[in-house]
Amino acid sequence: MSYADVNGLRLWYEVHSTGKPLVLLHGGYGSVEMFTPILPALAARRQVVAVDLQGHGRTADVDRPLRYESMADDIGVLLRHLDLPEADLLGYSLGGGVALRTAIQHPERVRRLVLVSTPFRRRGWYPEVLAAMAAQDERVADQMRGTPPHELYERVAPRPQDWPTLWAKTGELLRREYDWSAEVAALALPVLLVYADADSIPVSHMAEFFGLLGGGHRDAGWDGADRPASRLAVLPGLTHYDIVASPALPAVALPFLTHEVRAPA
């Protein structure tokens, strides 16, 4: 458990267990603790590197906006700092966007990618979710005081007084339009998309994302020879807010990370 000096940031990371590296990237307003319920299952099979992103958890904010692209560059530099030529990434929600951008911007560093409850464009969220995201600011930060995310932030953040700043910067990020469809279609690595069946992302967007990765275009054949390298999992009985703590997540992620898959066509 340590800090790495990365792009002017003191980036907090934790290393658990041994084996092939798996980097975990948490969701918005969270920290490495988001993965506590599933960490034992993941660490039993992999070396887990869990990161607190800019302004989150134990990583203090710096004078730059929150951007998926800059946080992805932070992860690329961290992998070099840890002397990891290649790693698998698992990102959830906000961290899924960072993981996806890391694979796009640093493809030589990412072997396989697991994206949990992650869209490839901003308008991949339900309209009411987008509206809630657009409203996030310092006033909402005040309303969230005393909640479990705030209590954790108060306990671990180097500057607990930055809580309103985190909400203001995150709201500004979430109001920015993006569409990474062309870059997703050009990815040359296997990707596992994982969603809840009652997610904040419509099933139609999940299918479109899988289609960009080569899935859902044809029957795989009796022997599976036409199966795409990427995979799609929709986990029943879960939502966007509890999927990251469900034992069903490592149950689908670990086979994808450890089993042989065909190289993308």
PDB file of C-alpha atoms in Angstrom:
ATOM      1  CA  MET A   1       0.000   0.000   0.000  1.00  0.00           C
ATOM      2  CA  SER A   2       1.706   3.134  -1.195  1.00  0.00           C
ATOM      3  CA  TYR A   3       1.677   6.290  -3.279  1.00  0.00           C
ATOM      4  CA  ALA A   4       3.118   6.736  -6.750  1.00  0.00           C
ATOM      5  CA  ASP A   5       4.066  10.135  -8.161  1.00  0.00           C
ATOM      6  CA  VAL A   6       2.075  10.200 -11.385  1.00  0.00           C
ATOM      7  CA  ASN A   7       1.496  13.221 -13.632  1.00  0.00           C
ATOM      8  CA  GLY A   8       1.755  15.642 -10.712  1.00  0.00           C
ATOM      9  CA  LEU A   9      -0.547  13.437  -8.616  1.00  0.00           C
ATOM     10  CA  ARG A  10       0.223  11.295  -5.564  1.00  0.00           C
ATOM     11  CA  LEU A  11      -1.799   8.276  -6.678  1.00  0.00           C
ATOM     12  CA  TRP A  12      -2.762   5.783  -3.976  1.00  0.00           C
ATOM     13  CA  TYR A  13      -2.604   2.090  -4.847  1.00  0.00           C
ATOM     14  CA  GLU A  14      -2.745  -1.188  -2.973  1.00  0.00           C
ATOM     15  CA  VAL A  15      -1.268  -4.504  -4.064  1.00  0.00           C
ATOM     16  CA  HIS A  16      -2.849  -7.726  -2.849  1.00  0.00           C
ATOM     17  CA  SER A  17      -1.655 -11.290  -3.446  1.00  0.00           C
ATOM     18  CA  THR A  18       0.502 -12.567  -6.333  1.00  0.00           C
ATOM     19  CA  GLY A  19       0.026 -13.734  -9.889  1.00  0.00           C
ATOM     20  CA  LYS A  20      -0.950 -11.990 -13.109  1.00  0.00           C
ATOM     21  CA  PRO A  21      -1.868  -8.366 -12.363  1.00  0.00           C
ATOM     22  CA  LEU A  22      -5.480  -7.165 -12.318  1.00  0.00           C
ATOM     23  CA  VAL A  23      -6.036  -3.430 -11.827  1.00  0.00           C
ATOM     24  CA  LEU A  24      -9.306  -2.384 -10.135  1.00  0.00           C
ATOM     25  CA  LEU A  25     -10.800   1.065 -10.809  1.00  0.00           C
ATOM     26  CA  HIS A  26     -13.688   2.148  -8.569  1.00  0.00           C
ATOM     27  CA  GLY A  27     -16.833   4.139  -9.304  1.00  0.00           C
ATOM     28  CA  GLY A  28     -17.580   7.803  -8.666  1.00  0.00           C
ATOM     29  CA  TYR A  29     -17.243   9.184  -5.116  1.00  0.00           C
ATOM     30  CA  GLY A  30     -15.742   5.853  -4.086  1.00  0.00           C
ATOM     31  CA  SER A  31     -12.349   4.330  -3.386  1.00  0.00           C
ATOM     32  CA  VAL A  32     -10.639   0.947  -3.293  1.00  0.00           C
ATOM     33  CA  GLU A  33     -13.078  -0.032  -0.519  1.00  0.00           C
ATOM     34  CA  MET A  34     -15.805  -0.444  -3.167  1.00  0.00           C
ATOM     35  CA  PHE A  35     -14.174  -3.771  -4.036  1.00  0.00           C
ATOM     36  CA  THR A  36     -13.850  -5.064  -0.466  1.00  0.00           C
ATOM     37  CA  PRO A  37     -16.693  -7.630  -0.817  1.00  0.00           C
ATOM     38  CA  ILE A  38     -15.159  -9.266  -3.910  1.00  0.00           C
ATOM     39  CA  LEU A  39     -11.457  -8.688  -3.231  1.00  0.00           C
ATOM     40  CA  PRO A  40     -10.849 -12.115  -1.599  1.00  0.00           C
ATOM     41  CA  ALA A  41     -12.271 -13.943  -4.612  1.00  0.00           C
ATOM     42  CA  LEU A  42     -10.179 -11.894  -7.049  1.00  0.00           C
ATOM     43  CA  ALA A  43      -6.983 -12.044  -4.982  1.00  0.00           C
ATOM     44  CA  ALA A  44      -7.260 -15.821  -4.700  1.00  0.00           C
ATOM     45  CA  ARG A  45      -6.547 -16.021  -8.432  1.00  0.00           C
ATOM     46  CA  ARG A  46      -4.737 -12.782  -9.347  1.00  0.00           C
ATOM     47  CA  GLN A  47      -2.392 -10.105  -8.074  1.00  0.00           C
ATOM     48  CA  VAL A  48      -4.819  -7.247  -7.463  1.00  0.00           C
ATOM     49  CA  VAL A  49      -3.737  -3.611  -7.827  1.00  0.00           C
ATOM     50  CA  ALA A  50      -6.519  -1.369  -6.495  1.00  0.00           C
ATOM     51  CA  VAL A  51      -6.273   2.370  -7.203  1.00  0.00           C
ATOM     52  CA  ASP A  52      -7.868   5.511  -5.756  1.00  0.00           C
ATOM     53  CA  LEU A  53      -8.461   7.817  -8.730  1.00  0.00           C
ATOM     54  CA  GLN A  54      -7.799  11.579  -8.755  1.00  0.00           C
ATOM     55  CA  GLY A  55      -9.606  13.340  -5.903  1.00  0.00           C
ATOM     56  CA  HIS A  56     -11.057  10.070  -4.574  1.00  0.00           C
ATOM     57  CA  GLY A  57     -10.215   8.147  -1.423  1.00  0.00           C
ATOM     58  CA  ARG A  58      -6.594   8.622  -0.390  1.00  0.00           C
ATOM     59  CA  THR A  59      -5.550  10.367  -3.616  1.00  0.00           C
ATOM     60  CA  ALA A  60      -5.713  14.126  -3.064  1.00  0.00           C
ATOM     61  CA  ASP A  61      -7.022  16.307  -5.865  1.00  0.00           C
ATOM     62  CA  VAL A  62      -4.747  18.522  -7.969  1.00  0.00           C
ATOM     63  CA  ASP A  63      -5.302  21.642 -10.044  1.00  0.00           C
ATOM     64  CA  ARG A  64      -6.708  19.984 -13.142  1.00  0.00           C
ATOM     65  CA  PRO A  65     -10.238  18.991 -14.146  1.00  0.00           C
ATOM     66  CA  LEU A  66     -11.505  15.443 -13.839  1.00  0.00           C
ATOM     67  CA  ARG A  67     -11.302  13.810 -17.264  1.00  0.00           C
ATOM     68  CA  TYR A  68     -11.505  10.173 -18.279  1.00  0.00           C
ATOM     69  CA  GLU A  69      -8.549  10.746 -20.580  1.00  0.00           C
ATOM     70  CA  SER A  70      -6.195  12.234 -17.976  1.00  0.00           C
ATOM     71  CA  MET A  71      -7.127   9.605 -15.381  1.00  0.00           C
ATOM     72  CA  ALA A  72      -6.421   6.933 -18.010  1.00  0.00           C
ATOM     73  CA  ASP A  73      -2.975   8.440 -18.547  1.00  0.00           C
ATOM     74  CA  ASP A  74      -2.470   8.232 -14.770  1.00  0.00           C
ATOM     75  CA  ILE A  75      -3.091   4.495 -14.950  1.00  0.00           C
ATOM     76  CA  GLY A  76      -0.721   4.122 -17.893  1.00  0.00           C
ATOM     77  CA  VAL A  77       2.045   5.839 -15.930  1.00  0.00           C
ATOM     78  CA  LEU A  78       1.248   3.773 -12.819  1.00  0.00           C
ATOM     79  CA  LEU A  79       1.681   0.555 -14.801  1.00  0.00           C
ATOM     80  CA  ARG A  80       5.113   1.754 -15.909  1.00  0.00           C
ATOM     81  CA  HIS A  81       5.935   2.783 -12.318  1.00  0.00           C
ATOM     82  CA  LEU A  82       5.056  -0.722 -11.128  1.00  0.00           C
ATOM     83  CA  ASP A  83       7.059  -2.231 -13.995  1.00  0.00           C
ATOM     84  CA  LEU A  84       3.995  -4.031 -15.346  1.00  0.00           C
ATOM     85  CA  PRO A  85       4.397  -4.342 -19.126  1.00  0.00           C
ATOM     86  CA  GLU A  86       0.858  -5.658 -19.364  1.00  0.00           C
ATOM     87  CA  ALA A  87      -2.125  -5.951 -17.017  1.00  0.00           C
ATOM     88  CA  ASP A  88      -5.821  -6.728 -17.039  1.00  0.00           C
ATOM     89  CA  LEU A  89      -8.189  -3.931 -16.027  1.00  0.00           C
ATOM     90  CA  LEU A  90     -11.557  -4.116 -14.273  1.00  0.00           C
ATOM     91  CA  GLY A  91     -13.394  -0.816 -14.003  1.00  0.00           C
ATOM     92  CA  TYR A  92     -16.814  -0.039 -12.567  1.00  0.00           C
ATOM     93  CA  SER A  93     -18.975   2.907 -13.703  1.00  0.00           C
ATOM     94  CA  LEU A  94     -16.664   5.968 -13.577  1.00  0.00           C
ATOM     95  CA  GLY A  95     -13.723   3.579 -13.269  1.00  0.00           C
ATOM     96  CA  GLY A  96     -15.047   1.676 -16.261  1.00  0.00           C
ATOM     97  CA  GLY A  97     -14.758   4.825 -18.350  1.00  0.00           C
ATOM     98  CA  VAL A  98     -11.183   5.258 -17.115  1.00  0.00           C
ATOM     99  CA  ALA A  99     -10.388   1.604 -17.854  1.00  0.00           C
ATOM    100  CA  LEU A 100     -11.830   1.895 -21.359  1.00  0.00           C
ATOM    101  CA  ARG A 101      -9.827   5.037 -22.085  1.00  0.00           C
ATOM    102  CA  THR A 102      -6.689   3.321 -20.741  1.00  0.00           C
ATOM    103  CA  ALA A 103      -7.159   0.503 -23.256  1.00  0.00           C
ATOM    104  CA  ILE A 104      -7.729   3.065 -26.029  1.00  0.00           C
ATOM    105  CA  GLN A 105      -4.814   5.326 -25.103  1.00  0.00           C
ATOM    106  CA  HIS A 106      -2.346   2.687 -23.874  1.00  0.00           C
ATOM    107  CA  PRO A 107      -3.275  -0.505 -25.771  1.00  0.00           C
ATOM    108  CA  GLU A 108       0.173  -2.000 -25.321  1.00  0.00           C
ATOM    109  CA  ARG A 109      -0.348  -2.041 -21.539  1.00  0.00           C
ATOM    110  CA  VAL A 110      -3.767  -3.728 -21.391  1.00  0.00           C
ATOM    111  CA  ARG A 111      -4.199  -7.460 -21.996  1.00  0.00           C
ATOM    112  CA  ARG A 112      -7.909  -7.887 -21.257  1.00  0.00           C
ATOM    113  CA  LEU A 113     -10.594  -5.496 -20.135  1.00  0.00           C
ATOM    114  CA  VAL A 114     -13.628  -5.954 -17.873  1.00  0.00           C
ATOM    115  CA  LEU A 115     -16.115  -3.077 -17.960  1.00  0.00           C
ATOM    116  CA  VAL A 116     -18.830  -3.130 -15.298  1.00  0.00           C
ATOM    117  CA  SER A 117     -21.929  -0.939 -15.750  1.00  0.00           C
ATOM    118  CA  THR A 118     -20.122   1.248 -18.274  1.00  0.00           C
ATOM    119  CA  PRO A 119     -21.465   2.994 -21.417  1.00  0.00           C
ATOM    120  CA  PHE A 120     -19.359   3.950 -24.433  1.00  0.00           C
ATOM    121  CA  ARG A 121     -21.140   7.267 -24.917  1.00  0.00           C
ATOM    122  CA  ARG A 122     -22.605   9.730 -22.441  1.00  0.00           C
ATOM    123  CA  ARG A 123     -26.131   9.186 -23.719  1.00  0.00           C
ATOM    124  CA  GLY A 124     -25.838   5.504 -22.943  1.00  0.00           C
ATOM    125  CA  TRP A 125     -27.375   6.244 -19.538  1.00  0.00           C
ATOM    126  CA  TYR A 126     -31.137   6.443 -18.982  1.00  0.00           C
ATOM    127  CA  PRO A 127     -32.422  10.056 -19.320  1.00  0.00           C
ATOM    128  CA  GLU A 128     -33.297  10.300 -15.626  1.00  0.00           C
ATOM    129  CA  VAL A 129     -29.775   9.176 -14.714  1.00  0.00           C
ATOM    130  CA  LEU A 130     -28.285  11.821 -17.008  1.00  0.00           C
ATOM    131  CA  ALA A 131     -30.491  14.445 -15.348  1.00  0.00           C
ATOM    132  CA  ALA A 132     -29.279  13.402 -11.897  1.00  0.00           C
ATOM    133  CA  MET A 133     -25.670  13.468 -13.076  1.00  0.00           C
ATOM    134  CA  ALA A 134     -26.095  16.953 -14.549  1.00  0.00           C
ATOM    135  CA  ALA A 135     -27.344  18.251 -11.192  1.00  0.00           C
ATOM    136  CA  GLN A 136     -24.298  17.143  -9.200  1.00  0.00           C
ATOM    137  CA  ASP A 137     -22.518  20.088  -7.572  1.00  0.00           C
ATOM    138  CA  GLU A 138     -21.454  21.493  -4.191  1.00  0.00           C
ATOM    139  CA  ARG A 139     -25.065  21.722  -2.990  1.00  0.00           C
ATOM    140  CA  VAL A 140     -25.595  18.009  -3.579  1.00  0.00           C
ATOM    141  CA  ALA A 141     -22.297  17.384  -1.774  1.00  0.00           C
ATOM    142  CA  ASP A 142     -23.761  19.079   1.300  1.00  0.00           C
ATOM    143  CA  GLN A 143     -26.882  16.905   1.061  1.00  0.00           C
ATOM    144  CA  MET A 144     -24.667  13.806   0.968  1.00  0.00           C
ATOM    145  CA  ARG A 145     -22.881  14.601   4.216  1.00  0.00           C
ATOM    146  CA  GLY A 146     -23.342  11.822   6.748  1.00  0.00           C
ATOM    147  CA  THR A 147     -23.895   9.131   4.109  1.00  0.00           C
ATOM    148  CA  PRO A 148     -21.548   6.101   3.966  1.00  0.00           C
ATOM    149  CA  PRO A 149     -19.520   7.501   0.988  1.00  0.00           C
ATOM    150  CA  HIS A 150     -18.997  10.778   2.846  1.00  0.00           C
ATOM    151  CA  GLU A 151     -18.079   9.050   6.100  1.00  0.00           C
ATOM    152  CA  LEU A 152     -15.469   6.963   4.281  1.00  0.00           C
ATOM    153  CA  TYR A 153     -14.094  10.063   2.542  1.00  0.00           C
ATOM    154  CA  GLU A 154     -13.859  11.859   5.881  1.00  0.00           C
ATOM    155  CA  ARG A 155     -11.923   8.919   7.282  1.00  0.00           C
ATOM    156  CA  VAL A 156      -9.357   8.361   4.505  1.00  0.00           C
ATOM    157  CA  ALA A 157      -9.049  11.511   2.356  1.00  0.00           C
ATOM    158  CA  PRO A 158      -5.871  13.598   2.850  1.00  0.00           C
ATOM    159  CA  ARG A 159      -8.059  16.741   2.691  1.00  0.00           C
ATOM    160  CA  PRO A 160     -11.603  15.936   3.835  1.00  0.00           C
ATOM    161  CA  GLN A 161     -12.598  19.554   3.135  1.00  0.00           C
ATOM    162  CA  ASP A 162     -12.345  18.772  -0.616  1.00  0.00           C
ATOM    163  CA  TRP A 163     -15.641  16.826  -0.565  1.00  0.00           C
ATOM    164  CA  PRO A 164     -17.605  19.672  -2.251  1.00  0.00           C
ATOM    165  CA  THR A 165     -14.840  20.095  -4.839  1.00  0.00           C
ATOM    166  CA  LEU A 166     -15.061  16.416  -5.753  1.00  0.00           C
ATOM    167  CA  TRP A 167     -18.796  16.775  -6.423  1.00  0.00           C
ATOM    168  CA  ALA A 168     -18.335  19.960  -8.436  1.00  0.00           C
ATOM    169  CA  LYS A 169     -15.585  18.459 -10.588  1.00  0.00           C
ATOM    170  CA  THR A 170     -17.436  15.165 -11.052  1.00  0.00           C
ATOM    171  CA  GLY A 171     -20.608  16.988 -12.061  1.00  0.00           C
ATOM    172  CA  GLU A 172     -18.649  18.987 -14.630  1.00  0.00           C
ATOM    173  CA  LEU A 173     -17.178  15.757 -16.006  1.00  0.00           C
ATOM    174  CA  LEU A 174     -20.544  14.026 -16.191  1.00  0.00           C
ATOM    175  CA  ARG A 175     -22.102  16.933 -18.104  1.00  0.00           C
ATOM    176  CA  ARG A 176     -19.529  16.647 -20.913  1.00  0.00           C
ATOM    177  CA  GLU A 177     -20.643  14.854 -24.059  1.00  0.00           C
ATOM    178  CA  TYR A 178     -18.544  11.980 -25.396  1.00  0.00           C
ATOM    179  CA  ASP A 179     -18.932   9.148 -27.877  1.00  0.00           C
ATOM    180  CA  TRP A 180     -16.149   6.601 -28.134  1.00  0.00           C
ATOM    181  CA  SER A 181     -17.885   4.267 -30.584  1.00  0.00           C
ATOM    182  CA  ALA A 182     -15.212   4.500 -33.313  1.00  0.00           C
ATOM    183  CA  GLU A 183     -12.404   3.853 -30.823  1.00  0.00           C
ATOM    184  CA  VAL A 184     -14.298   0.950 -29.245  1.00  0.00           C
ATOM    185  CA  ALA A 185     -14.812  -0.657 -32.657  1.00  0.00           C
ATOM    186  CA  ALA A 186     -11.046  -0.415 -33.269  1.00  0.00           C
ATOM    187  CA  LEU A 187     -10.040  -2.150 -30.020  1.00  0.00           C
ATOM    188  CA  ALA A 188      -7.868  -5.191 -30.617  1.00  0.00           C
ATOM    189  CA  LEU A 189      -8.198  -6.904 -27.238  1.00  0.00           C
ATOM    190  CA  PRO A 190     -10.868  -9.086 -25.610  1.00  0.00           C
ATOM    191  CA  VAL A 191     -13.436  -7.153 -23.574  1.00  0.00           C
ATOM    192  CA  LEU A 192     -15.998  -8.470 -21.102  1.00  0.00           C
ATOM    193  CA  LEU A 193     -19.041  -6.238 -20.648  1.00  0.00           C
ATOM    194  CA  VAL A 194     -20.884  -6.837 -17.365  1.00  0.00           C
ATOM    195  CA  TYR A 195     -24.224  -5.249 -16.512  1.00  0.00           C
ATOM    196  CA  ALA A 196     -27.050  -5.701 -14.037  1.00  0.00           C
ATOM    197  CA  ASP A 197     -30.421  -6.644 -15.466  1.00  0.00           C
ATOM    198  CA  ALA A 198     -31.817  -3.519 -13.751  1.00  0.00           C
ATOM    199  CA  ASP A 199     -28.837  -1.286 -14.522  1.00  0.00           C
ATOM    200  CA  SER A 200     -28.753   2.479 -15.094  1.00  0.00           C
ATOM    201  CA  ILE A 201     -27.913   1.678 -18.719  1.00  0.00           C
ATOM    202  CA  PRO A 202     -30.589   0.410 -21.150  1.00  0.00           C
ATOM    203  CA  VAL A 203     -30.288  -3.114 -22.495  1.00  0.00           C
ATOM    204  CA  SER A 204     -30.300  -1.612 -26.001  1.00  0.00           C
ATOM    205  CA  HIS A 205     -27.045   0.223 -25.221  1.00  0.00           C
ATOM    206  CA  MET A 206     -25.503  -2.953 -23.815  1.00  0.00           C
ATOM    207  CA  ALA A 207     -26.315  -4.752 -27.076  1.00  0.00           C
ATOM    208  CA  GLU A 208     -24.954  -1.862 -29.154  1.00  0.00           C
ATOM    209  CA  PHE A 209     -21.704  -1.882 -27.153  1.00  0.00           C
ATOM    210  CA  PHE A 210     -21.350  -5.638 -27.624  1.00  0.00           C
ATOM    211  CA  GLY A 211     -22.021  -5.179 -31.331  1.00  0.00           C
ATOM    212  CA  LEU A 212     -19.160  -2.689 -31.650  1.00  0.00           C
ATOM    213  CA  LEU A 213     -16.892  -5.359 -30.164  1.00  0.00           C
ATOM    214  CA  GLY A 214     -17.956  -7.916 -32.757  1.00  0.00           C
ATOM    215  CA  GLY A 215     -20.649  -9.650 -30.755  1.00  0.00           C
ATOM    216  CA  GLY A 216     -24.245 -10.387 -31.651  1.00  0.00           C
ATOM    217  CA  HIS A 217     -23.788 -10.459 -35.424  1.00  0.00           C
ATOM    218  CA  ARG A 218     -24.000 -14.187 -36.132  1.00  0.00           C
ATOM    219  CA  ASP A 219     -24.535 -17.617 -34.662  1.00  0.00           C
ATOM    220  CA  ALA A 220     -21.350 -18.957 -33.087  1.00  0.00           C
ATOM    221  CA  GLY A 221     -21.728 -22.339 -34.781  1.00  0.00           C
ATOM    222  CA  TRP A 222     -22.082 -25.761 -33.241  1.00  0.00           C
ATOM    223  CA  ASP A 223     -18.399 -25.762 -32.217  1.00  0.00           C
ATOM    224  CA  GLY A 224     -18.277 -22.098 -31.190  1.00  0.00           C
ATOM    225  CA  ALA A 225     -15.765 -21.299 -33.918  1.00  0.00           C
ATOM    226  CA  ASP A 226     -17.513 -18.023 -34.756  1.00  0.00           C
ATOM    227  CA  ARG A 227     -17.705 -16.848 -31.157  1.00  0.00           C
ATOM    228  CA  PRO A 228     -16.342 -13.290 -30.778  1.00  0.00           C
ATOM    229  CA  ALA A 229     -13.323 -12.691 -28.561  1.00  0.00           C
ATOM    230  CA  SER A 230     -15.359 -10.299 -26.415  1.00  0.00           C
ATOM    231  CA  ARG A 231     -18.216 -11.364 -24.153  1.00  0.00           C
ATOM    232  CA  LEU A 232     -21.376  -9.957 -22.613  1.00  0.00           C
ATOM    233  CA  ALA A 233     -22.800 -10.833 -19.181  1.00  0.00           C
ATOM    234  CA  VAL A 234     -26.100  -9.533 -17.807  1.00  0.00           C
ATOM    235  CA  LEU A 235     -26.353 -10.498 -14.144  1.00  0.00           C
ATOM    236  CA  PRO A 236     -29.874 -11.131 -12.813  1.00  0.00           C
ATOM    237  CA  GLY A 237     -31.383  -9.567  -9.720  1.00  0.00           C
ATOM    238  CA  LEU A 238     -28.873  -6.714  -9.492  1.00  0.00           C
ATOM    239  CA  THR A 239     -28.756  -2.959 -10.084  1.00  0.00           C
ATOM    240  CA  HIS A 240     -26.071  -0.421 -10.968  1.00  0.00           C
ATOM    241  CA  TYR A 241     -25.603   0.212  -7.256  1.00  0.00           C
ATOM    242  CA  ASP A 242     -25.014  -3.310  -5.944  1.00  0.00           C
ATOM    243  CA  ILE A 243     -23.409  -5.140  -8.874  1.00  0.00           C
ATOM    244  CA  VAL A 244     -19.853  -4.271  -7.800  1.00  0.00           C
ATOM    245  CA  ALA A 245     -20.328  -6.032  -4.443  1.00  0.00           C
ATOM    246  CA  SER A 246     -21.990  -9.148  -5.841  1.00  0.00           C
ATOM    247  CA  PRO A 247     -20.163 -12.510  -5.860  1.00  0.00           C
ATOM    248  CA  ALA A 248     -21.625 -12.937  -9.339  1.00  0.00           C
ATOM    249  CA  LEU A 249     -19.109 -10.374 -10.640  1.00  0.00           C
ATOM    250  CA  PRO A 250     -15.886 -12.323  -9.938  1.00  0.00           C
ATOM    251  CA  ALA A 251     -17.751 -15.470 -10.963  1.00  0.00           C
ATOM    252  CA  VAL A 252     -18.024 -14.134 -14.523  1.00  0.00           C
ATOM    253  CA  ALA A 253     -14.860 -12.005 -14.606  1.00  0.00           C
ATOM    254  CA  LEU A 254     -12.314 -14.620 -13.507  1.00  0.00           C
ATOM    255  CA  PRO A 255     -13.165 -17.213 -16.180  1.00  0.00           C
ATOM    256  CA  PHE A 256     -12.932 -14.498 -18.841  1.00  0.00           C
ATOM    257  CA  LEU A 257      -9.530 -13.398 -17.542  1.00  0.00           C
ATOM    258  CA  THR A 258      -8.083 -16.879 -17.151  1.00  0.00           C
ATOM    259  CA  HIS A 259      -9.587 -18.923 -19.977  1.00  0.00           C
ATOM    260  CA  GLU A 260      -8.192 -19.015 -23.493  1.00  0.00           C
ATOM    261  CA  VAL A 261     -10.116 -16.870 -25.959  1.00  0.00           C
ATOM    262  CA  ARG A 262      -9.694 -16.417 -29.671  1.00  0.00           C
ATOM    263  CA  ALA A 263      -7.821 -13.362 -30.861  1.00  0.00           C
ATOM    264  CA  PRO A 264     -10.182 -10.768 -32.336  1.00  0.00           C
ATOM    265  CA  ALA A 265     -10.746 -11.236 -36.077  1.00  0.00           C
TER     266      ALA A 265
END
